[in-house]
């Protein structure tokens, strides 16, 4: 997702428009719970699609159908269409959806395994994705709990009437995991049609190791 540094006035404007708790205030109980649920489900087995699914189940998530939420269904239709890009070779896309209540609100967890090669004959890149959604969210959470999880400062951000997005670089305690994104798409956003949903998402993807590859416990 796109990201640019923004002024404090733009940030304040979005927060006021969303009637949200100011992003720079102390994280709320929900903010902490949201990031904790992501961490507990997505981090321990992030190198494995099957492992992450089992981890989610162990953390109390229940398998759900994509039709459980209209925006979830629309988003997955867009994702499946993108996975069929004719310019990609050996493309594959599989996923499992889970649901769980966090602080009394319905949430969805998407665990995916996507692969594709850029050039014909190349070995495909395989990415394990983990995405936590609150389609009912009207405002972003405080990014501080994500900063604490990743162990890096915010690298880029964009906040305006159409999007509030933060990006953190690859976390050195999580080898093979790429950038982490937290994004709020407001109901009025121009990006809603493009993505299929409005609300809050926290996500990262991890490159699946080759069979037998030894992955270090940290890059730190």
Coordinates of C-alpha atoms in Angstrom, one line a residue:
X1 CA 0.0 0.0 0.0
X2 CA 1.3 3.5 -0.8
X3 CA 2.9 5.6 1.9
X4 CA 4.2 9.2 2.1
X5 CA 5.1 11.3 5.1
X6 CA 2.4 13.8 6.1
X7 CA 2.1 16.8 8.2
X8 CA 0.6 16.8 11.7
X9 CA -2.3 18.9 10.5
X10 CA -3.4 16.3 8.0
X11 CA -3.2 13.6 10.7
X12 CA -5.3 15.8 13.0
X13 CA -7.8 16.4 10.2
X14 CA -8.3 12.7 9.6
X15 CA -8.7 11.9 13.2
X16 CA -11.3 14.6 13.7
X17 CA -13.2 13.5 10.6
X18 CA -13.3 10.0 11.9
X19 CA -14.3 11.1 15.4
X20 CA -11.3 8.9 16.6
X21 CA -9.1 9.0 19.6
X22 CA -6.0 10.9 18.5
X23 CA -3.4 8.6 17.1
X24 CA -0.7 10.1 19.3
X25 CA -2.6 9.4 22.5
X26 CA -1.7 6.3 24.6
X27 CA -2.8 3.1 23.0
X28 CA -6.3 1.9 24.1
X29 CA -7.1 -1.6 25.3
X30 CA -8.5 -2.4 21.8
X31 CA -5.3 -1.1 20.1
X32 CA -3.2 -3.5 22.2
X33 CA -5.5 -6.4 21.8
X34 CA -5.7 -6.0 18.0
X35 CA -1.9 -6.1 17.6
X36 CA -1.5 -8.9 20.2
X37 CA -4.0 -11.1 18.3
X38 CA -2.0 -10.4 15.1
X39 CA 1.2 -11.3 16.8
X40 CA 0.0 -14.4 18.5
X41 CA -1.6 -15.8 15.3
X42 CA 0.8 -14.6 12.6
X43 CA 4.4 -14.5 14.1
X44 CA 5.2 -17.9 15.6
X45 CA 4.7 -20.0 12.4
X46 CA 5.0 -17.3 9.8
X47 CA 7.4 -19.4 7.6
X48 CA 4.7 -22.0 7.0
X49 CA 1.2 -21.8 5.5
X50 CA 0.0 -24.9 7.3
X51 CA 1.8 -23.9 10.5
X52 CA 0.2 -20.5 10.6
X53 CA -3.3 -22.1 10.0
X54 CA -2.7 -24.4 13.0
X55 CA -1.4 -21.5 15.1
X56 CA -4.5 -19.5 14.4
X57 CA -6.7 -22.4 15.5
X58 CA -4.6 -22.8 18.6
X59 CA -5.2 -19.1 19.4
X60 CA -9.0 -19.6 19.2
X61 CA -9.7 -18.5 15.7
X62 CA -12.5 -20.4 13.9
X63 CA -12.5 -21.3 10.2
X64 CA -15.0 -19.1 8.3
X65 CA -16.4 -18.7 4.8
X66 CA -15.6 -15.7 2.7
X67 CA -19.3 -15.0 2.4
X68 CA -19.5 -14.4 6.2
X69 CA -18.9 -10.7 5.4
X70 CA -19.8 -8.9 2.2
X71 CA -16.7 -6.8 2.1
X72 CA -14.5 -9.9 2.8
X73 CA -16.2 -11.6 -0.1
X74 CA -15.6 -8.6 -2.5
X75 CA -12.0 -8.3 -1.4
X76 CA -11.3 -12.0 -2.0
X77 CA -12.9 -11.8 -5.5
X78 CA -10.4 -9.0 -6.3
X79 CA -7.5 -10.9 -4.9
X80 CA -8.3 -14.1 -6.8
X81 CA -8.6 -12.1 -10.1
X82 CA -5.2 -10.5 -9.4
X83 CA -3.6 -13.9 -8.8
X84 CA -4.6 -14.9 -12.4
X85 CA -2.5 -12.1 -13.9
X86 CA -1.4 -13.5 -17.3
X87 CA 2.0 -11.8 -17.0
X88 CA 2.8 -14.1 -14.1
X89 CA 4.2 -17.6 -14.5
X90 CA 3.4 -20.7 -12.4
X91 CA 1.0 -18.5 -10.4
X92 CA -0.8 -20.1 -7.4
X93 CA -3.0 -18.8 -4.7
X94 CA -4.6 -20.5 -1.7
X95 CA -6.0 -19.2 1.5
X96 CA -7.9 -19.9 4.6
X97 CA -10.2 -17.4 6.4
X98 CA -10.8 -17.4 10.2
X99 CA -13.1 -15.3 12.4
X100 CA -12.9 -14.3 16.0
X101 CA -14.3 -11.6 18.3
X102 CA -11.7 -9.1 19.6
X103 CA -12.9 -6.8 22.4
X104 CA -16.5 -7.6 21.4
X105 CA -16.0 -6.8 17.7
X106 CA -16.0 -9.3 14.8
X107 CA -12.6 -9.7 13.1
X108 CA -11.3 -11.8 10.2
X109 CA -7.9 -13.4 9.8
X110 CA -6.7 -14.3 6.3
X111 CA -3.8 -16.7 5.9
X112 CA -2.6 -17.1 2.4
X113 CA 0.1 -18.8 0.3
X114 CA 0.8 -17.1 -3.0
X115 CA 3.4 -18.0 -5.6
X116 CA 4.5 -16.7 -9.0
X117 CA 7.6 -16.4 -11.2
X118 CA 8.4 -13.2 -13.1
X119 CA 10.2 -14.9 -16.0
X120 CA 9.2 -18.2 -17.6
X121 CA 11.4 -21.0 -16.3
X122 CA 12.3 -19.3 -13.0
X123 CA 11.5 -20.8 -9.7
X124 CA 8.4 -19.1 -8.3
X125 CA 8.6 -16.9 -5.2
X126 CA 6.3 -18.2 -2.5
X127 CA 4.9 -15.8 0.1
X128 CA 3.0 -16.7 3.2
X129 CA 0.6 -13.8 4.0
X130 CA -1.1 -13.0 7.3
X131 CA -3.8 -10.3 7.4
X132 CA -6.0 -9.2 10.3
X133 CA -9.2 -7.2 9.4
X134 CA -11.8 -5.2 11.2
X135 CA -14.2 -4.2 8.5
X136 CA -16.3 -2.1 11.0
X137 CA -13.4 0.1 12.1
X138 CA -14.0 3.8 11.5
X139 CA -10.6 5.0 12.7
X140 CA -7.0 3.8 12.8
X141 CA -5.4 2.4 16.0
X142 CA -2.4 3.9 17.6
X143 CA 0.6 2.6 15.7
X144 CA 2.8 2.3 18.8
X145 CA 2.0 -1.3 19.5
X146 CA 3.0 -2.3 16.0
X147 CA 6.2 -0.4 16.4
X148 CA 6.9 -2.3 19.6
X149 CA 6.1 -5.6 17.8
X150 CA 8.3 -5.0 14.8
X151 CA 11.1 -3.3 16.7
X152 CA 11.6 -0.6 14.1
X153 CA 10.3 3.0 13.8
X154 CA 7.7 3.9 11.2
X155 CA 9.3 4.1 7.8
X156 CA 6.6 5.8 5.8
X157 CA 3.0 7.0 6.4
X158 CA 0.2 8.6 4.5
X159 CA -2.8 10.1 6.1
X160 CA -5.6 11.9 4.2
X161 CA -9.3 11.7 3.7
X162 CA -9.0 8.5 1.6
X163 CA -6.5 6.5 3.6
X164 CA -4.4 6.3 6.8
X165 CA -1.5 4.0 6.2
X166 CA 1.8 3.2 8.1
X167 CA 4.7 1.0 6.9
X168 CA 7.5 -0.6 9.0
X169 CA 10.5 -2.2 7.4
X170 CA 11.5 -5.9 7.7
X171 CA 11.8 -6.8 11.4
X172 CA 15.3 -8.3 12.1
X173 CA 13.9 -10.7 14.8
X174 CA 11.7 -12.2 12.0
X175 CA 13.9 -13.5 9.2
X176 CA 12.4 -13.6 5.7
X177 CA 9.4 -11.4 6.8
X178 CA 9.0 -8.3 4.7
X179 CA 7.4 -4.9 5.4
X180 CA 4.5 -4.6 7.8
X181 CA 1.5 -2.5 6.9
X182 CA -1.3 -1.0 8.9
X183 CA -4.0 0.7 6.9
X184 CA -7.4 2.2 7.5
X185 CA -9.6 2.7 4.4
X186 CA -12.6 5.0 5.3
X187 CA -16.0 4.3 4.0
X188 CA -15.8 7.3 1.7
X189 CA -12.3 6.4 0.3
X190 CA -11.6 6.3 -3.4
X191 CA -9.6 3.1 -2.6
X192 CA -12.7 1.2 -1.4
X193 CA -13.7 0.1 -5.0
X194 CA -10.1 -0.9 -5.7
X195 CA -9.7 -3.0 -2.6
X196 CA -13.2 -4.2 -2.1
X197 CA -13.4 -3.1 1.5
X198 CA -13.3 -0.3 4.1
X199 CA -12.0 -0.7 7.6
X200 CA -8.7 -1.6 9.3
X201 CA -6.1 -4.1 8.2
X202 CA -2.7 -5.1 9.7
X203 CA -0.6 -7.4 7.5
X204 CA 2.8 -8.8 6.5
X205 CA 4.1 -11.5 4.2
X206 CA 7.0 -13.9 4.7
X207 CA 9.1 -15.7 2.0
X208 CA 8.7 -19.4 2.3
X209 CA 12.0 -21.2 2.8
X210 CA 13.2 -23.7 0.3
X211 CA 12.9 -27.3 1.5
X212 CA 15.7 -28.1 3.9
X213 CA 16.8 -24.4 4.2
X214 CA 18.0 -23.4 7.6
X215 CA 16.5 -20.1 8.6
X216 CA 18.3 -18.2 11.4
X217 CA 16.3 -17.2 14.5
X218 CA 17.1 -13.6 14.0
X219 CA 18.9 -11.1 11.7
X220 CA 19.8 -8.9 14.6

